[in-house]
Short mmCIF file of C-alpha atoms in Angstrom, two decimals:
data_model
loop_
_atom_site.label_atom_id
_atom_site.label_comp_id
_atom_site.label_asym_id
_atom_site.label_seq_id
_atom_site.Cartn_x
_atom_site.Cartn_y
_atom_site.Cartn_z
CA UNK A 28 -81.88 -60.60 27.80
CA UNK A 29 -82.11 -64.23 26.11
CA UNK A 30 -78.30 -65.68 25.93
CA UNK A 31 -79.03 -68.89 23.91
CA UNK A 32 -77.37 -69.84 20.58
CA UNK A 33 -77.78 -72.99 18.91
CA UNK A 34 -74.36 -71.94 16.67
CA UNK A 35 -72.44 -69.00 16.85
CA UNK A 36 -70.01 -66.84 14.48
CA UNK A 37 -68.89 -65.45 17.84
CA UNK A 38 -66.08 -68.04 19.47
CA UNK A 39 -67.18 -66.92 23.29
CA UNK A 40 -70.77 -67.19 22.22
CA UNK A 41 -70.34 -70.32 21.46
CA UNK A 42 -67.64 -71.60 23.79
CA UNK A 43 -70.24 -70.51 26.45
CA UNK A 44 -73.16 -71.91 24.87
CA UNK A 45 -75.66 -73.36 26.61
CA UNK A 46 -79.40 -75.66 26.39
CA UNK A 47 -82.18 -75.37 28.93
CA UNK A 48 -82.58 -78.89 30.48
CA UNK A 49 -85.52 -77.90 32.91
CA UNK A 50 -87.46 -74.93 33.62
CA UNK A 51 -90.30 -74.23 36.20
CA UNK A 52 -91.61 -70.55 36.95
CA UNK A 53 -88.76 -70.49 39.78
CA UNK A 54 -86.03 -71.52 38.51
CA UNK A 55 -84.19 -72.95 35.83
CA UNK A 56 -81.54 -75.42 34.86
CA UNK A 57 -78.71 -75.26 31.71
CA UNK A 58 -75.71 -77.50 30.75
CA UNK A 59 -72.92 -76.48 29.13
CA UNK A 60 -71.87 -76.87 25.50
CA UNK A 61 -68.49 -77.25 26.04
CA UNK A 62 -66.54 -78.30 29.25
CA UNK A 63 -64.83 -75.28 30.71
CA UNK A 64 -60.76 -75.13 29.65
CA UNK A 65 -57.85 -74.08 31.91
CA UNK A 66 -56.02 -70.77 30.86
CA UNK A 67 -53.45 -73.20 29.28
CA UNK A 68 -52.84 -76.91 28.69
CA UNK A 69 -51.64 -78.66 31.31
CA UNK A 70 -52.88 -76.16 34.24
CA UNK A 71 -54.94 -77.53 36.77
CA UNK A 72 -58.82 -76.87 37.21
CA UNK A 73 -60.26 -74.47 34.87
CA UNK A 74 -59.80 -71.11 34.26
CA UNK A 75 -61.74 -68.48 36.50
CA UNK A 76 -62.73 -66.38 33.49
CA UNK A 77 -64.35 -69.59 31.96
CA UNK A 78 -66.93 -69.84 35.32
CA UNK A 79 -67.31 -66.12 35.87
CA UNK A 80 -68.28 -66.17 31.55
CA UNK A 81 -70.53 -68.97 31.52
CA UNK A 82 -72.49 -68.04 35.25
CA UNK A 83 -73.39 -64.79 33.75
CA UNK A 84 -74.65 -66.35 30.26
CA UNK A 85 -77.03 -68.73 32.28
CA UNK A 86 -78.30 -66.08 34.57
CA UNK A 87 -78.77 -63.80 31.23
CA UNK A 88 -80.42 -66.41 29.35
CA UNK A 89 -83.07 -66.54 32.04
CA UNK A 90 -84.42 -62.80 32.29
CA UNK A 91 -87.08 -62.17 29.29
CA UNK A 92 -86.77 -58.45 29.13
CA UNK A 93 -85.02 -57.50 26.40
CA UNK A 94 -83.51 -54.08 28.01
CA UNK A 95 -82.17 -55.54 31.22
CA UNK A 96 -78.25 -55.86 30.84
CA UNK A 97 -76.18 -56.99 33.70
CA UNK A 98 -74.64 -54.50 36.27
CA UNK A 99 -73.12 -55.93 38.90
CA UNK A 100 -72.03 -59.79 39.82
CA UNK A 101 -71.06 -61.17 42.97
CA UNK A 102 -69.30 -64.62 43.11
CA UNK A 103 -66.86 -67.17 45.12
CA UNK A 104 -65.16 -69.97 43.76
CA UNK A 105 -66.09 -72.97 45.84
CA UNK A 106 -64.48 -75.59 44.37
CA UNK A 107 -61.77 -76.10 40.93
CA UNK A 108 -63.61 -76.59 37.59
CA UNK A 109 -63.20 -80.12 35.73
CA UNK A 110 -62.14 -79.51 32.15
CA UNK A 111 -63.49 -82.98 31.13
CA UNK A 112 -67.43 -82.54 31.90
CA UNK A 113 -69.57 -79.99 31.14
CA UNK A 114 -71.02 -77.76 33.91
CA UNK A 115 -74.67 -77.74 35.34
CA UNK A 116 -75.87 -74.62 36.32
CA UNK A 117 -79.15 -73.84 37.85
CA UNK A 118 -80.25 -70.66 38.37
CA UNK A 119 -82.79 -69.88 40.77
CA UNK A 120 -85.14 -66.45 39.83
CA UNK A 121 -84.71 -64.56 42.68
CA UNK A 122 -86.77 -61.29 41.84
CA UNK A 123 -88.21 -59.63 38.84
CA UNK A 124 -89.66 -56.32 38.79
CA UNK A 125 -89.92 -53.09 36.43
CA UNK A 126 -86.30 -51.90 36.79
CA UNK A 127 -84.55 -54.86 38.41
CA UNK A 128 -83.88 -58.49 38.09
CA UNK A 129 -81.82 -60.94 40.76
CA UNK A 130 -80.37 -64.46 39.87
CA UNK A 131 -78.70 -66.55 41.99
CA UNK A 132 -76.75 -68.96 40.02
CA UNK A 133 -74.87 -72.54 41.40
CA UNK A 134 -72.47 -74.06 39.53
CA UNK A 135 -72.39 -78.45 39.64
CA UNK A 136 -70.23 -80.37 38.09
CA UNK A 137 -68.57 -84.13 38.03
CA UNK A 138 -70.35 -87.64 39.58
CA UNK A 139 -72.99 -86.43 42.45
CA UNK A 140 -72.90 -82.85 41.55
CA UNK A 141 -70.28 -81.42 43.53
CA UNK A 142 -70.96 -77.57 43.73
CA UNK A 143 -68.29 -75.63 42.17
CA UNK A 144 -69.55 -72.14 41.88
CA UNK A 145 -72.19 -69.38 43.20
CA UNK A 146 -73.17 -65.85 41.68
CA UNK A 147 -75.55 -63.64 42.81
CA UNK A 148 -76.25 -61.57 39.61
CA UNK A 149 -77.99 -58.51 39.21
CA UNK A 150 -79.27 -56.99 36.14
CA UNK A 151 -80.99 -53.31 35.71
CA UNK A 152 -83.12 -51.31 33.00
CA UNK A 153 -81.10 -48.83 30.33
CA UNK A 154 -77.68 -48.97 31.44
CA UNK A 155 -76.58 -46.47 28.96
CA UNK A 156 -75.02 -43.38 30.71
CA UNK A 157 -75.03 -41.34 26.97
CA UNK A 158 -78.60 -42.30 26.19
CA UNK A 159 -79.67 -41.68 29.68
CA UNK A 160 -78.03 -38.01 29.69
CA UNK A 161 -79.27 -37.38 26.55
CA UNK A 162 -83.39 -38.38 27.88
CA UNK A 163 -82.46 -36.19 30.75
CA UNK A 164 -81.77 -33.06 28.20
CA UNK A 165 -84.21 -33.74 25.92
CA UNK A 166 -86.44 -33.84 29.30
CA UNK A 167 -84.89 -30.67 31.05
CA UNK A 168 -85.39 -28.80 27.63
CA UNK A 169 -88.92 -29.41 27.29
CA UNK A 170 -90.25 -28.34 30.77
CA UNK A 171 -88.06 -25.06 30.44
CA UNK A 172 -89.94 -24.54 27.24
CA UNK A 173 -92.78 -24.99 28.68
CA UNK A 174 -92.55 -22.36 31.08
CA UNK A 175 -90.98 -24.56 33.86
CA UNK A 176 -87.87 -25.15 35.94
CA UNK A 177 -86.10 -28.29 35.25
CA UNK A 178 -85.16 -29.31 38.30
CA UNK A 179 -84.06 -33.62 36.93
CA UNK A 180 -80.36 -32.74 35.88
CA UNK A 181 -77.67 -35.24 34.40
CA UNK A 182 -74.75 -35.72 36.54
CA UNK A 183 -72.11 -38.34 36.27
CA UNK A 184 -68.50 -38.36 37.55
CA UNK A 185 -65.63 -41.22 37.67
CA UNK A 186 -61.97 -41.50 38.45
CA UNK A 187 -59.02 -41.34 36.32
CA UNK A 188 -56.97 -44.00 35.02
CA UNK A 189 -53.63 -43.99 36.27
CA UNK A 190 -50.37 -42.40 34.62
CA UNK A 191 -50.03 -45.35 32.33
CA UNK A 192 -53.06 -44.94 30.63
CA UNK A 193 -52.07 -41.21 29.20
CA UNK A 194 -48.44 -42.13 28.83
CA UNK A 195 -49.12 -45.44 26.39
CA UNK A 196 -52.71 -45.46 24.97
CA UNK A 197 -51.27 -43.87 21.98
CA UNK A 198 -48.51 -46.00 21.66
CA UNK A 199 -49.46 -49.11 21.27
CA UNK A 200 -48.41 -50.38 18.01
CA UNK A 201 -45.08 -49.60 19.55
CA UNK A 202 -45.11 -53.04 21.47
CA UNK A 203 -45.32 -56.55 21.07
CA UNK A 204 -48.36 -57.66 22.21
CA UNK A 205 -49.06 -61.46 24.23
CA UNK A 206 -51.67 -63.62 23.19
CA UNK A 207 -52.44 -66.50 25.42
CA UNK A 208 -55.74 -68.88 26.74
CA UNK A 209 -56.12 -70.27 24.11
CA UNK A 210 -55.46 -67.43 21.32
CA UNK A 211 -58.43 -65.88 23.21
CA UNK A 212 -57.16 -62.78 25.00
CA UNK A 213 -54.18 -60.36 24.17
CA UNK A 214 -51.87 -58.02 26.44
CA UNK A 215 -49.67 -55.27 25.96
CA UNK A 216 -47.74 -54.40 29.21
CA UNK A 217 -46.05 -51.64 29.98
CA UNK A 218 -42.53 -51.31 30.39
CA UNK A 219 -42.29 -49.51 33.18
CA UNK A 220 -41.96 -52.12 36.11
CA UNK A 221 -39.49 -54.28 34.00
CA UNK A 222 -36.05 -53.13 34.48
CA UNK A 223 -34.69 -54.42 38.11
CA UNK A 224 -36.04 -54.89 40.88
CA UNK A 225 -36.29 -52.31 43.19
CA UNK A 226 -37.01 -52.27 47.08
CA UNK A 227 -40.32 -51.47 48.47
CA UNK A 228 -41.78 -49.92 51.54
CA UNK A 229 -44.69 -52.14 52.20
CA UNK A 230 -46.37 -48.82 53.93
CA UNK A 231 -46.71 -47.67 50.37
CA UNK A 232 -47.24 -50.93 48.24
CA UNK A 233 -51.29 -51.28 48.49
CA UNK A 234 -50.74 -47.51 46.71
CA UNK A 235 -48.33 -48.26 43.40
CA UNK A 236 -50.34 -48.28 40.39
CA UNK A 237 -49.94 -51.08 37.81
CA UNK A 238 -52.30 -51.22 34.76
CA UNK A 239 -52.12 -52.94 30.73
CA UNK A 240 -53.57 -52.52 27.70
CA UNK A 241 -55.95 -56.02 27.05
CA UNK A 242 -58.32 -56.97 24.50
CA UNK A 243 -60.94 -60.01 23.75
CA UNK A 244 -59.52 -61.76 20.44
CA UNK A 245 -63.26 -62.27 19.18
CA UNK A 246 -66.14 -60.46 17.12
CA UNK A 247 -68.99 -59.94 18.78
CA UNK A 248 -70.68 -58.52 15.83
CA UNK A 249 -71.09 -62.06 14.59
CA UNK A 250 -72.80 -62.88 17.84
CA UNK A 251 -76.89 -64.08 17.56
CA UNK A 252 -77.04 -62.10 20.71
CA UNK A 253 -74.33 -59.24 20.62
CA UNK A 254 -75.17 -57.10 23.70
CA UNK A 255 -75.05 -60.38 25.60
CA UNK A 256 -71.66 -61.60 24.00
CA UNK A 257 -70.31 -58.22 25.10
CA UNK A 258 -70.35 -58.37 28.66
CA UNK A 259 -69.08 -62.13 28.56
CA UNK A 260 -65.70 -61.27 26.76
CA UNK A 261 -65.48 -58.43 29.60
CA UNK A 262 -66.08 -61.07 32.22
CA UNK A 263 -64.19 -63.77 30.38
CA UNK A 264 -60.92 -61.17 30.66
CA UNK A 265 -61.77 -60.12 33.94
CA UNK A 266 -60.01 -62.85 36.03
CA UNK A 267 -56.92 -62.60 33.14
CA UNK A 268 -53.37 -61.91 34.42
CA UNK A 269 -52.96 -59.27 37.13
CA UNK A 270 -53.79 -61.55 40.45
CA UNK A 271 -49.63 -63.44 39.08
CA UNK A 272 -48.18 -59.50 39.16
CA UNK A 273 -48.83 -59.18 42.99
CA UNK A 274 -44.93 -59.84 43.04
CA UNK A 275 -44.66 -56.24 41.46
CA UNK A 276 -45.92 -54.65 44.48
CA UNK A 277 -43.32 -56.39 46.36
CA UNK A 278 -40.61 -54.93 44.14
CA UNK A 279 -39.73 -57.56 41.73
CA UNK A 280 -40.01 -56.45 38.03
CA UNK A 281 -42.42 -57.93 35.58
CA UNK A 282 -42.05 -59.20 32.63
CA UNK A 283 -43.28 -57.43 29.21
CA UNK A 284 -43.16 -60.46 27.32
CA UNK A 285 -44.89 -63.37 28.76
CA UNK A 286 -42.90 -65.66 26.92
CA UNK A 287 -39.18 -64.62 28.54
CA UNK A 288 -38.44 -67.99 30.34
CA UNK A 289 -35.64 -65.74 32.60
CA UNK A 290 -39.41 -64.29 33.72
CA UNK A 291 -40.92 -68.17 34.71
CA UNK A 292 -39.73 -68.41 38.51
CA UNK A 293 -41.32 -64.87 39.08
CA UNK A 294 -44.54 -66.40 38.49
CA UNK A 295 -43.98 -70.00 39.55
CA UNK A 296 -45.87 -69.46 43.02
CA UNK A 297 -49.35 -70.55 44.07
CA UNK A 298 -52.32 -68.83 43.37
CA UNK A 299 -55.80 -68.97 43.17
CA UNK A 300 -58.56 -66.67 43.39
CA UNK A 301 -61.34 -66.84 45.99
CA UNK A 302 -64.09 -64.29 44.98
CA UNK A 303 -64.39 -62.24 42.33
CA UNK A 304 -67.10 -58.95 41.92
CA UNK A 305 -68.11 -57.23 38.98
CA UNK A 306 -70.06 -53.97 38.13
CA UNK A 307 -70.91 -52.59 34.90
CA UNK A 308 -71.07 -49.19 34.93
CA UNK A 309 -72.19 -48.70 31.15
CA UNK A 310 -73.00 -50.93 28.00
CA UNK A 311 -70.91 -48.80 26.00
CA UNK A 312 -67.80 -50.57 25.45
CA UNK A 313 -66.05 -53.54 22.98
CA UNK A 314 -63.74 -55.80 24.64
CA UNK A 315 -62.46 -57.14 21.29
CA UNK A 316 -61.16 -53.49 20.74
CA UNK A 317 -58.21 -52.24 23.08
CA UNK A 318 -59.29 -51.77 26.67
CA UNK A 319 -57.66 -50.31 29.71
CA UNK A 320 -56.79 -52.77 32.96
CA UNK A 321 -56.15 -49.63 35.63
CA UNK A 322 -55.39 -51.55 39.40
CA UNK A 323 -53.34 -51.87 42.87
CA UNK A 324 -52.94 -54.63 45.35
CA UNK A 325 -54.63 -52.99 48.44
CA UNK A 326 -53.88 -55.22 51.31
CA UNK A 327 -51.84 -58.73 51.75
CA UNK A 328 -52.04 -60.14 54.47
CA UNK A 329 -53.05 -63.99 56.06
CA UNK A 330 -52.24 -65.47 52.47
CA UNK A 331 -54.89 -63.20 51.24
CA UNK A 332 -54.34 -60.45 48.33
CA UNK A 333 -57.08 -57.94 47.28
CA UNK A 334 -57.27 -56.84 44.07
CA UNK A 335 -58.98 -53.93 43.00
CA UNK A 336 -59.30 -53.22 38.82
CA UNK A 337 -61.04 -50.35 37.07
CA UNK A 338 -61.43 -51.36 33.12
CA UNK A 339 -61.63 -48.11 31.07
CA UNK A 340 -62.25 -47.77 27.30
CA UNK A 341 -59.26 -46.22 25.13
CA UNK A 342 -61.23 -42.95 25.06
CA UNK A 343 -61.15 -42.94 29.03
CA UNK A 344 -64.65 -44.06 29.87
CA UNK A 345 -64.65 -45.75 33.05
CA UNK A 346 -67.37 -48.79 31.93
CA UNK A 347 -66.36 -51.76 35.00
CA UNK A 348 -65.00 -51.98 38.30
CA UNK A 349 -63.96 -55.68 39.26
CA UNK A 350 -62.46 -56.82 42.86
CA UNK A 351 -61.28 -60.12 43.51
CA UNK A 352 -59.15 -61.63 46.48
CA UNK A 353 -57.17 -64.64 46.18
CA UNK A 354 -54.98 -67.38 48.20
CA UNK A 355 -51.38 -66.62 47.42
CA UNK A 356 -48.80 -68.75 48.63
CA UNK A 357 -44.98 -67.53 47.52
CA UNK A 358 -41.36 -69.63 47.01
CA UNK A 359 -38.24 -69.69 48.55
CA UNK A 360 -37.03 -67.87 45.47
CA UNK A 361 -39.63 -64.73 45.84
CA UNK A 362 -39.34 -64.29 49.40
CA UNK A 363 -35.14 -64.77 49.16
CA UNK A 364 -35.41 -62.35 46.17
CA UNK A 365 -37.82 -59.75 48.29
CA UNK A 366 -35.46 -60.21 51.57
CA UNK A 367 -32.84 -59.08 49.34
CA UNK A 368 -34.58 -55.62 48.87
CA UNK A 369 -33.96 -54.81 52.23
CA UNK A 370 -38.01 -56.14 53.31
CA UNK A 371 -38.41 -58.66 55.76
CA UNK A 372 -40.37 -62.02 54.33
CA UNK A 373 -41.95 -61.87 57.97
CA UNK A 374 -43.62 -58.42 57.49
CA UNK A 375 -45.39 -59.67 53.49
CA UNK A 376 -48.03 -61.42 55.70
CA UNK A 377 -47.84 -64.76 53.67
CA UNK A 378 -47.18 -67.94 53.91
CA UNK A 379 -44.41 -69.96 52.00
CA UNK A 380 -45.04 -72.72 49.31
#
């Protein structure tokens, strides 16, 4: 699954391009293109989409078969990026055989190398549920014609998106969308956690729902490697947005536009995410059309939030499921604001800015 570009029509093909520096049966090293960005000007270290993107290119670039896609992806976040040097990575071959491929990738960066990043990435043979039911049909059909009992039968299931899926995938032209990093990913949230705040019993907030409507502001069709350029927009959005609406599940309302400075001291709290897992369940999806962010906070506690997110197409096709956790430290404001509900700051299992 060759990743390399010299030059691009595709903005995260090349924003995540990268040149072989040295190779040995092993392993292999790249260099960036382009040093990583922040999600906006002026934020510190670099934004987590940026590492999770450009990990995944160099592990792709390094696996030869052509069929092998990615389908899952491990990683921490050792270290913030630098957004004024390009990043080293060298990827290590960890296993090749008929079905499966294993990279483990490490991320340097900056004046001795300081290690930034690590991904353990896995990649697998025909990850196409339609094309693999269809094989299994075609398959079944035969050895029944044949006289025979086809005993190899297709079976899939997945979850449902939540309530706001059904309730606003139909209406989206009915809301102002947000476009932010960069003019490089959109939003449309819903309204439904934006009117007031509302108190919450904490026994019950790892279990509300939250979920928006996201898309990749890029053509991958214009890609020199499209299939490749495809799962980077997904991970490129994956870290995007949701880990700042933890103070939802505490009962504080969210904005719908971004851009409503009454919104800024919701979000004006530390945070920074410390892992982050992907699997690809499927190959058959386009971030740059309108996706589906389905996800809950399912535990705080010790400054730590985990975040689990299922990404579904518009059609409902359940194609990734990404977890992350991250360090969350709240203000004064949030926590006065939260003991106003009627919840006790002592029982949210955080610490204060």
């Amino acid at each position: 699954m060759k990743a390399l570009a010299e030059s691009s029509g595709s903005k995260i093909e090349e924003k995540f391009a990268l040149s072989v520096t040295d190779s040995t049966p092993s392993s292999t090293t790249l260099e960036g293109k382009h040093p990583l960005q922040p999600f906006r000007k002026g934020a510190r270290g670099t934004f987590g989409g940026e590492l999770v993107a450009q990990a995944l290119n160099a592990a792709c670039a390094t696996v030869e078969v052509p069929e092998f896609t990615p389908h899952s992806l491990h990683l921490y976040f050792v270290k913030a990026g630098l957004d004024d040097t390009t990043m080293v990575w060298q990827v290590q071959h960890v296993s090749d055989t008929k079905n499966y491929a294993n990279r483990l990738v490490q991320g340097f960066q900056g004046t001795g190398g300081r290690l930034v990043y690590v991904c353990q990435v896995s990649f697998t043979r025909a990850n196409h549920s339609e094309h693999r039911i269809k094989a299994a049909e075609e398959k079944a059909a035969a050895v029944v014609q044949a006289g025979g009992i086809a005993r190899e039968l297709p079976v899939q299931f997945q979850t449902k998106p939540n309530f706001l899926f059904e309730k606003y995938r139909n209406r989206l032209d009915e809301f102002n969308s947000h476009i932010h990093t960069f003019d490089m990913l959109e939003h449309i949230t819903p309204p439904d956690y934006s009117y007031r705040d509302q108190k919450t019993d904490l026994g019950a907030a790892g279990n509300k729902q939250f979920g928006f409507f996201f898309r990749v502001r890029d053509d991958w069709r214009k890609a020199q490697n499209p299939t490749t350029t495809r799962f980077l927009q997904l991970a490129f959005a994956s870290d995007s947005a949701y880990l700042g609406t933890v103070v939802g599940a505490l009962g504080l309302r969210l904005p719908v536009d971004m851009k409503d400075p009454a919104m800024l001291p919701t979000f004006a709290f530390f945070r920074v995410s410390l892992d982050h897992t992907i699997y690809f369940h499927d190959l058959d999806f386009d971030p740059a059309s309108w996706m589906f962010l389905d996800y809950k906070f399912s535990r705080l506690n010790n400054d730590r939030v985990l975040c689990q997110c299922i990404v579904y197409t518009l059609e409902g096709k359940m194609v990734a499921l990404v977890i992350q956790e991250g360090l969350v430290y709240f203000t004064d404001e949030i926590l006065g604001r939260v003991k106003r509900l009627g919840v006790d700051g002592d029982d949210l299992g955080v610490s204060k800015l």
